[in-house]
Amino acid sequence: FEGIGFSNLDAFCFRPVVAGIWRHHEIFDGTYDFSDLIDAHELLDVKEENEQLAHEHLERMRSRGTS
């Protein structure tokens, strides 16, 4: 599955906003800097990976008939 991308905004900058951990104005008002943006991406990457691993684990357990 390949979803559509954004055509009029920088998805890298807006990822924390889309994820709900930053507000739109905080991208531009000095609340966060580039280092914070990189940290936010790492946080979101780890969170998404852990959620995927947990989902896969639960699916394996269900297929075995255990939880």
PDB file of N, CA, C and O in Angstrom:
ATOM      1  N   PHE A   1       0.841  -1.181   0.000  1.00  0.00           N
ATOM      2  CA  PHE A   1       0.000   0.000   0.000  1.00  0.00           C
ATOM      3  C   PHE A   1       0.878   1.234   0.000  1.00  0.00           C
ATOM      4  O   PHE A   1       1.785   1.353   0.807  1.00  0.00           O
ATOM      5  N   GLU A   2       0.641   2.116  -0.915  1.00  0.00           N
ATOM      6  CA  GLU A   2       1.379   3.370  -0.957  1.00  0.00           C
ATOM      7  C   GLU A   2       0.378   4.511  -0.971  1.00  0.00           C
ATOM      8  O   GLU A   2      -0.380   4.663  -1.923  1.00  0.00           O
ATOM      9  N   GLY A   3       0.356   5.268   0.097  1.00  0.00           N
ATOM     10  CA  GLY A   3      -0.561   6.393   0.196  1.00  0.00           C
ATOM     11  C   GLY A   3      -0.090   7.575  -0.639  1.00  0.00           C
ATOM     12  O   GLY A   3       0.994   7.556  -1.226  1.00  0.00           O
ATOM     13  N   ILE A   4      -0.891   8.590  -0.675  1.00  0.00           N
ATOM     14  CA  ILE A   4      -0.518   9.794  -1.405  1.00  0.00           C
ATOM     15  C   ILE A   4       0.334  10.685  -0.509  1.00  0.00           C
ATOM     16  O   ILE A   4       0.277  10.596   0.714  1.00  0.00           O
ATOM     17  N   GLY A   5       1.109  11.541  -1.121  1.00  0.00           N
ATOM     18  CA  GLY A   5       1.953  12.471  -0.386  1.00  0.00           C
ATOM     19  C   GLY A   5       1.352  13.860  -0.360  1.00  0.00           C
ATOM     20  O   GLY A   5       0.257  14.102  -0.878  1.00  0.00           O
ATOM     21  N   PHE A   6       2.080  14.759   0.260  1.00  0.00           N
ATOM     22  CA  PHE A   6       1.662  16.155   0.328  1.00  0.00           C
ATOM     23  C   PHE A   6       2.225  16.900  -0.870  1.00  0.00           C
ATOM     24  O   PHE A   6       3.380  16.724  -1.230  1.00  0.00           O
ATOM     25  N   SER A   7       1.421  17.756  -1.472  1.00  0.00           N
ATOM     26  CA  SER A   7       1.909  18.505  -2.628  1.00  0.00           C
ATOM     27  C   SER A   7       2.267  19.945  -2.282  1.00  0.00           C
ATOM     28  O   SER A   7       3.046  20.568  -2.996  1.00  0.00           O
ATOM     29  N   ASN A   8       1.738  20.478  -1.186  1.00  0.00           N
ATOM     30  CA  ASN A   8       1.941  21.894  -0.885  1.00  0.00           C
ATOM     31  C   ASN A   8       2.564  22.170   0.474  1.00  0.00           C
ATOM     32  O   ASN A   8       2.525  23.299   0.946  1.00  0.00           O
ATOM     33  N   LEU A   9       3.116  21.152   1.128  1.00  0.00           N
ATOM     34  CA  LEU A   9       3.789  21.416   2.396  1.00  0.00           C
ATOM     35  C   LEU A   9       4.946  20.466   2.586  1.00  0.00           C
ATOM     36  O   LEU A   9       5.054  19.453   1.912  1.00  0.00           O
ATOM     37  N   ASP A  10       5.827  20.826   3.474  1.00  0.00           N
ATOM     38  CA  ASP A  10       7.010  20.027   3.754  1.00  0.00           C
ATOM     39  C   ASP A  10       6.651  18.962   4.784  1.00  0.00           C
ATOM     40  O   ASP A  10       6.521  19.246   5.977  1.00  0.00           O
ATOM     41  N   ALA A  11       6.477  17.741   4.313  1.00  0.00           N
ATOM     42  CA  ALA A  11       6.052  16.650   5.191  1.00  0.00           C
ATOM     43  C   ALA A  11       7.052  16.413   6.320  1.00  0.00           C
ATOM     44  O   ALA A  11       6.660  16.049   7.433  1.00  0.00           O
ATOM     45  N   PHE A  12       8.339  16.636   6.069  1.00  0.00           N
ATOM     46  CA  PHE A  12       9.345  16.442   7.114  1.00  0.00           C
ATOM     47  C   PHE A  12       9.114  17.428   8.260  1.00  0.00           C
ATOM     48  O   PHE A  12       9.125  17.047   9.425  1.00  0.00           O
ATOM     49  N   CYS A  13       8.877  18.684   7.935  1.00  0.00           N
ATOM     50  CA  CYS A  13       8.651  19.695   8.971  1.00  0.00           C
ATOM     51  C   CYS A  13       7.315  19.507   9.674  1.00  0.00           C
ATOM     52  O   CYS A  13       7.201  19.756  10.879  1.00  0.00           O
ATOM     53  N   PHE A  14       6.306  19.084   8.945  1.00  0.00           N
ATOM     54  CA  PHE A  14       4.963  18.991   9.506  1.00  0.00           C
ATOM     55  C   PHE A  14       4.657  17.657  10.174  1.00  0.00           C
ATOM     56  O   PHE A  14       3.600  17.500  10.782  1.00  0.00           O
ATOM     57  N   ARG A  15       5.564  16.690  10.103  1.00  0.00           N
ATOM     58  CA  ARG A  15       5.292  15.373  10.699  1.00  0.00           C
ATOM     59  C   ARG A  15       4.911  15.467  12.180  1.00  0.00           C
ATOM     60  O   ARG A  15       3.936  14.830  12.598  1.00  0.00           O
ATOM     61  N   PRO A  16       5.638  16.235  13.020  1.00  0.00           N
ATOM     62  CA  PRO A  16       5.218  16.328  14.429  1.00  0.00           C
ATOM     63  C   PRO A  16       3.831  16.957  14.605  1.00  0.00           C
ATOM     64  O   PRO A  16       3.103  16.616  15.541  1.00  0.00           O
ATOM     65  N   VAL A  17       3.459  17.845  13.693  1.00  0.00           N
ATOM     66  CA  VAL A  17       2.125  18.460  13.756  1.00  0.00           C
ATOM     67  C   VAL A  17       1.067  17.422  13.407  1.00  0.00           C
ATOM     68  O   VAL A  17       0.071  17.263  14.110  1.00  0.00           O
ATOM     69  N   VAL A  18       1.289  16.698  12.308  1.00  0.00           N
ATOM     70  CA  VAL A  18       0.344  15.668  11.878  1.00  0.00           C
ATOM     71  C   VAL A  18       0.204  14.601  12.958  1.00  0.00           C
ATOM     72  O   VAL A  18      -0.894  14.093  13.200  1.00  0.00           O
ATOM     73  N   ALA A  19       1.297  14.296  13.654  1.00  0.00           N
ATOM     74  CA  ALA A  19       1.270  13.288  14.720  1.00  0.00           C
ATOM     75  C   ALA A  19       0.624  13.810  16.001  1.00  0.00           C
ATOM     76  O   ALA A  19       0.343  13.040  16.912  1.00  0.00           O
ATOM     77  N   GLY A  20       0.409  15.120  16.074  1.00  0.00           N
ATOM     78  CA  GLY A  20      -0.257  15.691  17.231  1.00  0.00           C
ATOM     79  C   GLY A  20       0.651  16.025  18.405  1.00  0.00           C
ATOM     80  O   GLY A  20       0.164  16.313  19.493  1.00  0.00           O
ATOM     81  N   ILE A  21       1.968  16.011  18.184  1.00  0.00           N
ATOM     82  CA  ILE A  21       2.862  16.339  19.302  1.00  0.00           C
ATOM     83  C   ILE A  21       3.338  17.789  19.270  1.00  0.00           C
ATOM     84  O   ILE A  21       3.875  18.274  20.260  1.00  0.00           O
ATOM     85  N   TRP A  22       3.171  18.473  18.149  1.00  0.00           N
ATOM     86  CA  TRP A  22       3.452  19.899  18.032  1.00  0.00           C
ATOM     87  C   TRP A  22       2.221  20.590  17.452  1.00  0.00           C
ATOM     88  O   TRP A  22       1.367  19.968  16.841  1.00  0.00           O
ATOM     89  N   ARG A  23       2.185  21.897  17.632  1.00  0.00           N
ATOM     90  CA  ARG A  23       1.162  22.722  17.002  1.00  0.00           C
ATOM     91  C   ARG A  23       1.775  23.439  15.804  1.00  0.00           C
ATOM     92  O   ARG A  23       2.970  23.692  15.770  1.00  0.00           O
ATOM     93  N   HIS A  24       0.940  23.772  14.856  1.00  0.00           N
ATOM     94  CA  HIS A  24       1.398  24.383  13.610  1.00  0.00           C
ATOM     95  C   HIS A  24       2.313  25.583  13.856  1.00  0.00           C
ATOM     96  O   HIS A  24       3.402  25.676  13.289  1.00  0.00           O
ATOM     97  N   HIS A  25       1.911  26.506  14.691  1.00  0.00           N
ATOM     98  CA  HIS A  25       2.690  27.732  14.887  1.00  0.00           C
ATOM     99  C   HIS A  25       4.052  27.461  15.518  1.00  0.00           C
ATOM    100  O   HIS A  25       4.987  28.241  15.348  1.00  0.00           O
ATOM    101  N   GLU A  26       4.202  26.343  16.215  1.00  0.00           N
ATOM    102  CA  GLU A  26       5.461  26.043  16.894  1.00  0.00           C
ATOM    103  C   GLU A  26       6.583  25.699  15.913  1.00  0.00           C
ATOM    104  O   GLU A  26       7.758  25.754  16.261  1.00  0.00           O
ATOM    105  N   ILE A  27       6.228  25.372  14.688  1.00  0.00           N
ATOM    106  CA  ILE A  27       7.246  25.114  13.669  1.00  0.00           C
ATOM    107  C   ILE A  27       8.012  26.394  13.353  1.00  0.00           C
ATOM    108  O   ILE A  27       9.210  26.376  13.109  1.00  0.00           O
ATOM    109  N   PHE A  28       7.321  27.523  13.393  1.00  0.00           N
ATOM    110  CA  PHE A  28       7.881  28.773  12.894  1.00  0.00           C
ATOM    111  C   PHE A  28       8.154  29.824  13.965  1.00  0.00           C
ATOM    112  O   PHE A  28       8.850  30.796  13.690  1.00  0.00           O
ATOM    113  N   ASP A  29       7.629  29.680  15.171  1.00  0.00           N
ATOM    114  CA  ASP A  29       7.743  30.755  16.159  1.00  0.00           C
ATOM    115  C   ASP A  29       8.955  30.648  17.076  1.00  0.00           C
ATOM    116  O   ASP A  29       9.108  31.430  18.004  1.00  0.00           O
ATOM    117  N   GLY A  30       9.825  29.680  16.822  1.00  0.00           N
ATOM    118  CA  GLY A  30      11.018  29.541  17.647  1.00  0.00           C
ATOM    119  C   GLY A  30      10.851  28.614  18.832  1.00  0.00           C
ATOM    120  O   GLY A  30      11.787  28.419  19.607  1.00  0.00           O
ATOM    121  N   THR A  31       9.656  28.028  18.987  1.00  0.00           N
ATOM    122  CA  THR A  31       9.445  27.079  20.080  1.00  0.00           C
ATOM    123  C   THR A  31      10.416  25.911  19.951  1.00  0.00           C
ATOM    124  O   THR A  31      10.994  25.468  20.940  1.00  0.00           O
ATOM    125  N   TYR A  32      10.587  25.427  18.742  1.00  0.00           N
ATOM    126  CA  TYR A  32      11.475  24.300  18.475  1.00  0.00           C
ATOM    127  C   TYR A  32      12.518  24.697  17.440  1.00  0.00           C
ATOM    128  O   TYR A  32      12.264  25.535  16.577  1.00  0.00           O
ATOM    129  N   ASP A  33      13.679  24.052  17.527  1.00  0.00           N
ATOM    130  CA  ASP A  33      14.710  24.275  16.517  1.00  0.00           C
ATOM    131  C   ASP A  33      14.921  22.983  15.717  1.00  0.00           C
ATOM    132  O   ASP A  33      14.213  21.992  15.920  1.00  0.00           O
ATOM    133  N   PHE A  34      15.906  22.998  14.822  1.00  0.00           N
ATOM    134  CA  PHE A  34      16.131  21.848  13.958  1.00  0.00           C
ATOM    135  C   PHE A  34      16.469  20.595  14.758  1.00  0.00           C
ATOM    136  O   PHE A  34      16.011  19.496  14.431  1.00  0.00           O
ATOM    137  N   SER A  35      17.231  20.753  15.815  1.00  0.00           N
ATOM    138  CA  SER A  35      17.576  19.610  16.664  1.00  0.00           C
ATOM    139  C   SER A  35      16.320  18.988  17.273  1.00  0.00           C
ATOM    140  O   SER A  35      16.200  17.764  17.352  1.00  0.00           O
ATOM    141  N   ASP A  36      15.385  19.824  17.688  1.00  0.00           N
ATOM    142  CA  ASP A  36      14.113  19.322  18.216  1.00  0.00           C
ATOM    143  C   ASP A  36      13.338  18.568  17.147  1.00  0.00           C
ATOM    144  O   ASP A  36      12.688  17.552  17.433  1.00  0.00           O
ATOM    145  N   LEU A  37      13.398  19.062  15.910  1.00  0.00           N
ATOM    146  CA  LEU A  37      12.701  18.400  14.810  1.00  0.00           C
ATOM    147  C   LEU A  37      13.283  17.009  14.573  1.00  0.00           C
ATOM    148  O   LEU A  37      12.542  16.037  14.405  1.00  0.00           O
ATOM    149  N   ILE A  38      14.604  16.899  14.605  1.00  0.00           N
ATOM    150  CA  ILE A  38      15.253  15.600  14.435  1.00  0.00           C
ATOM    151  C   ILE A  38      14.862  14.671  15.583  1.00  0.00           C
ATOM    152  O   ILE A  38      14.555  13.487  15.373  1.00  0.00           O
ATOM    153  N   ASP A  39      14.860  15.193  16.820  1.00  0.00           N
ATOM    154  CA  ASP A  39      14.445  14.392  17.984  1.00  0.00           C
ATOM    155  C   ASP A  39      12.999  13.926  17.853  1.00  0.00           C
ATOM    156  O   ASP A  39      12.665  12.783  18.182  1.00  0.00           O
ATOM    157  N   ALA A  40      12.132  14.805  17.371  1.00  0.00           N
ATOM    158  CA  ALA A  40      10.723  14.440  17.190  1.00  0.00           C
ATOM    159  C   ALA A  40      10.586  13.312  16.176  1.00  0.00           C
ATOM    160  O   ALA A  40       9.793  12.379  16.370  1.00  0.00           O
ATOM    161  N   HIS A  41      11.376  13.369  15.107  1.00  0.00           N
ATOM    162  CA  HIS A  41      11.342  12.294  14.116  1.00  0.00           C
ATOM    163  C   HIS A  41      11.823  10.983  14.716  1.00  0.00           C
ATOM    164  O   HIS A  41      11.224   9.931  14.470  1.00  0.00           O
ATOM    165  N   GLU A  42      12.878  11.038  15.515  1.00  0.00           N
ATOM    166  CA  GLU A  42      13.356   9.809  16.157  1.00  0.00           C
ATOM    167  C   GLU A  42      12.289   9.246  17.086  1.00  0.00           C
ATOM    168  O   GLU A  42      12.014   8.042  17.087  1.00  0.00           O
ATOM    169  N   LEU A  43      11.679  10.111  17.883  1.00  0.00           N
ATOM    170  CA  LEU A  43      10.618   9.683  18.792  1.00  0.00           C
ATOM    171  C   LEU A  43       9.482   9.011  18.027  1.00  0.00           C
ATOM    172  O   LEU A  43       9.022   7.929  18.401  1.00  0.00           O
ATOM    173  N   LEU A  44       9.044   9.634  16.943  1.00  0.00           N
ATOM    174  CA  LEU A  44       7.944   9.083  16.164  1.00  0.00           C
ATOM    175  C   LEU A  44       8.335   7.789  15.463  1.00  0.00           C
ATOM    176  O   LEU A  44       7.528   6.851  15.395  1.00  0.00           O
ATOM    177  N   ASP A  45       9.570   7.718  14.970  1.00  0.00           N
ATOM    178  CA  ASP A  45      10.036   6.482  14.332  1.00  0.00           C
ATOM    179  C   ASP A  45      10.024   5.319  15.315  1.00  0.00           C
ATOM    180  O   ASP A  45       9.547   4.226  14.994  1.00  0.00           O
ATOM    181  N   VAL A  46      10.563   5.552  16.517  1.00  0.00           N
ATOM    182  CA  VAL A  46      10.616   4.500  17.531  1.00  0.00           C
ATOM    183  C   VAL A  46       9.206   4.102  17.960  1.00  0.00           C
ATOM    184  O   VAL A  46       8.886   2.916  18.081  1.00  0.00           O
ATOM    185  N   LYS A  47       8.346   5.098  18.166  1.00  0.00           N
ATOM    186  CA  LYS A  47       6.963   4.817  18.561  1.00  0.00           C
ATOM    187  C   LYS A  47       6.260   3.963  17.505  1.00  0.00           C
ATOM    188  O   LYS A  47       5.607   2.965  17.830  1.00  0.00           O
ATOM    189  N   GLU A  48       6.390   4.341  16.235  1.00  0.00           N
ATOM    190  CA  GLU A  48       5.745   3.598  15.150  1.00  0.00           C
ATOM    191  C   GLU A  48       6.310   2.186  15.032  1.00  0.00           C
ATOM    192  O   GLU A  48       5.557   1.224  14.827  1.00  0.00           O
ATOM    193  N   GLU A  49       7.626   2.050  15.168  1.00  0.00           N
ATOM    194  CA  GLU A  49       8.242   0.724  15.090  1.00  0.00           C
ATOM    195  C   GLU A  49       7.762  -0.169  16.231  1.00  0.00           C
ATOM    196  O   GLU A  49       7.436  -1.341  16.025  1.00  0.00           O
ATOM    197  N   ASN A  50       7.717   0.375  17.445  1.00  0.00           N
ATOM    198  CA  ASN A  50       7.244  -0.409  18.587  1.00  0.00           C
ATOM    199  C   ASN A  50       5.784  -0.801  18.443  1.00  0.00           C
ATOM    200  O   ASN A  50       5.391  -1.919  18.795  1.00  0.00           O
ATOM    201  N   GLU A  51       4.962   0.099  17.924  1.00  0.00           N
ATOM    202  CA  GLU A  51       3.560  -0.238  17.687  1.00  0.00           C
ATOM    203  C   GLU A  51       3.439  -1.354  16.661  1.00  0.00           C
ATOM    204  O   GLU A  51       2.627  -2.267  16.817  1.00  0.00           O
ATOM    205  N   GLN A  52       4.250  -1.300  15.614  1.00  0.00           N
ATOM    206  CA  GLN A  52       4.226  -2.346  14.592  1.00  0.00           C
ATOM    207  C   GLN A  52       4.678  -3.681  15.175  1.00  0.00           C
ATOM    208  O   GLN A  52       4.072  -4.721  14.918  1.00  0.00           O
ATOM    209  N   LEU A  53       5.749  -3.669  15.958  1.00  0.00           N
ATOM    210  CA  LEU A  53       6.235  -4.902  16.589  1.00  0.00           C
ATOM    211  C   LEU A  53       5.188  -5.493  17.530  1.00  0.00           C
ATOM    212  O   LEU A  53       4.981  -6.708  17.563  1.00  0.00           O
ATOM    213  N   ALA A  54       4.522  -4.636  18.300  1.00  0.00           N
ATOM    214  CA  ALA A  54       3.479  -5.111  19.211  1.00  0.00           C
ATOM    215  C   ALA A  54       2.316  -5.716  18.427  1.00  0.00           C
ATOM    216  O   ALA A  54       1.786  -6.772  18.804  1.00  0.00           O
ATOM    217  N   HIS A  55       1.938  -5.065  17.332  1.00  0.00           N
ATOM    218  CA  HIS A  55       0.853  -5.579  16.481  1.00  0.00           C
ATOM    219  C   HIS A  55       1.225  -6.945  15.909  1.00  0.00           C
ATOM    220  O   HIS A  55       0.412  -7.876  15.936  1.00  0.00           O
ATOM    221  N   GLU A  56       2.449  -7.076  15.407  1.00  0.00           N
ATOM    222  CA  GLU A  56       2.900  -8.351  14.847  1.00  0.00           C
ATOM    223  C   GLU A  56       2.935  -9.439  15.913  1.00  0.00           C
ATOM    224  O   GLU A  56       2.562 -10.581  15.650  1.00  0.00           O
ATOM    225  N   HIS A  57       3.364  -9.086  17.112  1.00  0.00           N
ATOM    226  CA  HIS A  57       3.398 -10.050  18.212  1.00  0.00           C
ATOM    227  C   HIS A  57       1.979 -10.539  18.538  1.00  0.00           C
ATOM    228  O   HIS A  57       1.744 -11.736  18.696  1.00  0.00           O
ATOM    229  N   LEU A  58       1.039  -9.610  18.641  1.00  0.00           N
ATOM    230  CA  LEU A  58      -0.342  -9.992  18.937  1.00  0.00           C
ATOM    231  C   LEU A  58      -0.926 -10.877  17.834  1.00  0.00           C
ATOM    232  O   LEU A  58      -1.645 -11.845  18.130  1.00  0.00           O
ATOM    233  N   GLU A  59      -0.615 -10.564  16.592  1.00  0.00           N
ATOM    234  CA  GLU A  59      -1.095 -11.394  15.486  1.00  0.00           C
ATOM    235  C   GLU A  59      -0.516 -12.801  15.569  1.00  0.00           C
ATOM    236  O   GLU A  59      -1.230 -13.781  15.336  1.00  0.00           O
ATOM    237  N   ARG A  60       0.761 -12.934  15.907  1.00  0.00           N
ATOM    238  CA  ARG A  60       1.362 -14.264  16.069  1.00  0.00           C
ATOM    239  C   ARG A  60       0.694 -15.022  17.202  1.00  0.00           C
ATOM    240  O   ARG A  60       0.425 -16.212  17.107  1.00  0.00           O
ATOM    241  N   MET A  61       0.425 -14.323  18.309  1.00  0.00           N
ATOM    242  CA  MET A  61      -0.207 -14.968  19.454  1.00  0.00           C
ATOM    243  C   MET A  61      -1.638 -15.419  19.101  1.00  0.00           C
ATOM    244  O   MET A  61      -2.062 -16.500  19.497  1.00  0.00           O
ATOM    245  N   ARG A  62      -2.365 -14.601  18.369  1.00  0.00           N
ATOM    246  CA  ARG A  62      -3.726 -14.957  17.953  1.00  0.00           C
ATOM    247  C   ARG A  62      -3.716 -16.166  17.035  1.00  0.00           C
ATOM    248  O   ARG A  62      -4.581 -17.044  17.128  1.00  0.00           O
ATOM    249  N   SER A  63      -2.754 -16.204  16.131  1.00  0.00           N
ATOM    250  CA  SER A  63      -2.693 -17.324  15.196  1.00  0.00           C
ATOM    251  C   SER A  63      -2.324 -18.631  15.904  1.00  0.00           C
ATOM    252  O   SER A  63      -2.672 -19.702  15.452  1.00  0.00           O
ATOM    253  N   ARG A  64      -1.686 -18.524  17.060  1.00  0.00           N
ATOM    254  CA  ARG A  64      -1.344 -19.705  17.854  1.00  0.00           C
ATOM    255  C   ARG A  64      -2.460 -20.064  18.841  1.00  0.00           C
ATOM    256  O   ARG A  64      -2.378 -21.067  19.527  1.00  0.00           O
ATOM    257  N   GLY A  65      -3.430 -19.158  18.955  1.00  0.00           N
ATOM    258  CA  GLY A  65      -4.535 -19.393  19.875  1.00  0.00           C
ATOM    259  C   GLY A  65      -4.245 -18.978  21.303  1.00  0.00           C
ATOM    260  O   GLY A  65      -4.910 -19.392  22.232  1.00  0.00           O
ATOM    261  N   THR A  66      -3.218 -18.129  21.488  1.00  0.00           N
ATOM    262  CA  THR A  66      -2.889 -17.606  22.813  1.00  0.00           C
ATOM    263  C   THR A  66      -2.821 -16.104  22.759  1.00  0.00           C
ATOM    264  O   THR A  66      -2.777 -15.497  21.699  1.00  0.00           O
ATOM    265  N   SER A  67      -2.793 -15.484  23.925  1.00  0.00           N
ATOM    266  CA  SER A  67      -2.647 -14.037  23.962  1.00  0.00           C
ATOM    267  C   SER A  67      -1.646 -13.676  24.966  1.00  0.00           C
ATOM    268  O   SER A  67      -0.698 -13.346  25.128  1.00  0.00           O
TER     269      SER A  67
END
